[in-house]
């Protein structure tokens, strides 16, 4: 027999192929620190409830701590034959403390143990992601502040539409990442529930105190139903869903930076230190970081799909299918963290070509709506104003001029209500600064949005200290 922790009823050793196929330790060894912290809390609770003695608990805890040091120091060799991180550590514990190691698994099962470890691990990772999001948002606010005077064309259908402040653009992304922040925070509330003590599926006959374990491990809540506790991966799916939405935002920002840095746009220039060259075309400078972030979005969506599909139709309670959750989750966390972190570093180095942006904003009739609005203030119905300005645009196109380049007499052909003051309205500072509706692009509004964001970030900084 191969000496498994569970092989009492088995008549033959596990087939090596099966061992390899079912083992998860290559993936879940990453949970070791959380697994050990959970086991230590479990020992303390068992001793407090007199399920094991104080001396036994002390021995177990000492053994667990030295295993943690062994693993951290790279001295521990994980063995596929021991299947997963939980059993690797338990097997090792026997070598450290002898027979008493057999008491560690009293009143728990790997089903509640793996749920606990995953929750504890994801709780820490969520905090890390929130920190990366905070840095990214801070950089967006920094850029917005620094470039508050830069005007660019805003687009709909990828056609020049109306001028906006570049800062308004960046602050739009700030809002997206602010919503992501809220989603990860809300997710934490549901991650932060202690499942340990649910045992295999039905709870345990031992007089455990889950409240005490929860207190030791910093869980504000304990699960309400043991079947649900061992079979729930909603918190994983929710996290992956928040990650996917966050990656949607990252991919959109990436796409903007990629085309903005093309020769056709030349709105921004990537720093050399964040670009790569071509092995054949000497002149090339490619925005690979942004392209990779855009490309990696698919991996995170993939993890979400894999998890949803893995959980779909699973009967209660634990099923081995659920072991697949960690590959998907770990990959998504690594990907998201890497993308957020690299953008936190790239953004402050981005070079802004304000001349190109202004030039693009001033060409292409981006102030046509303002002329229509002007006519409305003179009593013309909006639809008629729209039509008259459309005609004026057609005329200006023929003359190869912009609306603000036409003479007053030329403009008056399209409406006699147009006066000299129209040129103030058509000026780009007025086009921007008259858009004062809530959330509009007027400099005053954008500065207010920046101040509000700074206050939010400051508040979050205080809370995270
Ligand atoms: N390695 C397993 C997982 O990650 C741990 C739980 C195994 N439980 C069991 N009854 N086989 O899901």
Short mmCIF file of N, CA and C in Angstrom, two decimals, residues 152-162 169 252 255-256 258-260 262 264-265 267:
data_model
loop_
_atom_site.label_atom_id
_atom_site.label_comp_id
_atom_site.label_asym_id
_atom_site.label_seq_id
_atom_site.Cartn_x
_atom_site.Cartn_y
_atom_site.Cartn_z
N UNK A 152 -9.16 67.61 -26.48
CA UNK A 152 -9.08 66.57 -27.52
C UNK A 152 -10.46 66.34 -28.10
N UNK A 153 -10.54 65.69 -29.25
CA UNK A 153 -11.88 65.39 -29.75
C UNK A 153 -12.44 64.19 -28.98
N UNK A 154 -13.69 64.31 -28.56
CA UNK A 154 -14.37 63.14 -28.05
C UNK A 154 -15.01 62.44 -29.24
N UNK A 155 -15.21 61.13 -29.17
CA UNK A 155 -15.69 60.36 -30.32
C UNK A 155 -16.99 59.63 -30.00
N UNK A 156 -17.83 59.50 -31.00
CA UNK A 156 -18.85 58.45 -30.97
C UNK A 156 -18.72 57.77 -32.32
N UNK A 157 -18.94 56.48 -32.36
CA UNK A 157 -18.75 55.69 -33.59
C UNK A 157 -17.33 55.85 -34.14
N UNK A 158 -16.41 56.21 -33.26
CA UNK A 158 -15.02 56.47 -33.66
C UNK A 158 -14.93 57.64 -34.65
N UNK A 159 -15.94 58.50 -34.67
CA UNK A 159 -15.91 59.72 -35.50
C UNK A 159 -15.85 60.89 -34.53
N UNK A 160 -15.12 61.93 -34.92
CA UNK A 160 -15.02 63.10 -34.05
C UNK A 160 -16.41 63.62 -33.75
N UNK A 161 -16.69 63.86 -32.48
CA UNK A 161 -18.05 64.23 -32.08
C UNK A 161 -18.08 65.61 -31.45
N UNK A 162 -17.54 65.72 -30.24
CA UNK A 162 -17.47 67.01 -29.56
C UNK A 162 -16.16 67.06 -28.79
N UNK A 169 -11.53 62.54 -20.10
CA UNK A 169 -11.35 61.17 -20.61
C UNK A 169 -10.73 60.29 -19.53
N UNK A 252 -10.16 48.33 -22.67
CA UNK A 252 -10.61 49.54 -23.39
C UNK A 252 -9.54 50.62 -23.31
N UNK A 255 -6.76 49.68 -25.64
CA UNK A 255 -7.10 49.94 -27.04
C UNK A 255 -6.92 51.42 -27.38
N UNK A 256 -7.37 52.30 -26.47
CA UNK A 256 -7.21 53.74 -26.72
C UNK A 256 -5.72 54.07 -26.86
N UNK A 258 -3.28 52.21 -27.64
CA UNK A 258 -2.67 51.61 -28.83
C UNK A 258 -2.94 52.47 -30.06
N UNK A 259 -4.19 52.84 -30.27
CA UNK A 259 -4.42 53.62 -31.49
C UNK A 259 -3.99 55.07 -31.32
N UNK A 260 -4.05 55.60 -30.10
CA UNK A 260 -3.55 56.95 -29.87
C UNK A 260 -2.05 57.04 -30.15
N UNK A 262 -0.50 55.43 -32.50
CA UNK A 262 -0.18 55.18 -33.92
C UNK A 262 0.20 56.50 -34.59
N UNK A 264 -1.00 57.68 -37.20
CA UNK A 264 -2.21 58.32 -37.69
C UNK A 264 -2.81 59.25 -36.64
N UNK A 265 -2.81 58.81 -35.39
CA UNK A 265 -3.33 59.66 -34.30
C UNK A 265 -2.21 60.51 -33.69
N UNK A 267 -1.51 60.96 -30.69
CA UNK A 267 -1.99 61.71 -29.52
C UNK A 267 -1.06 61.52 -28.32
#
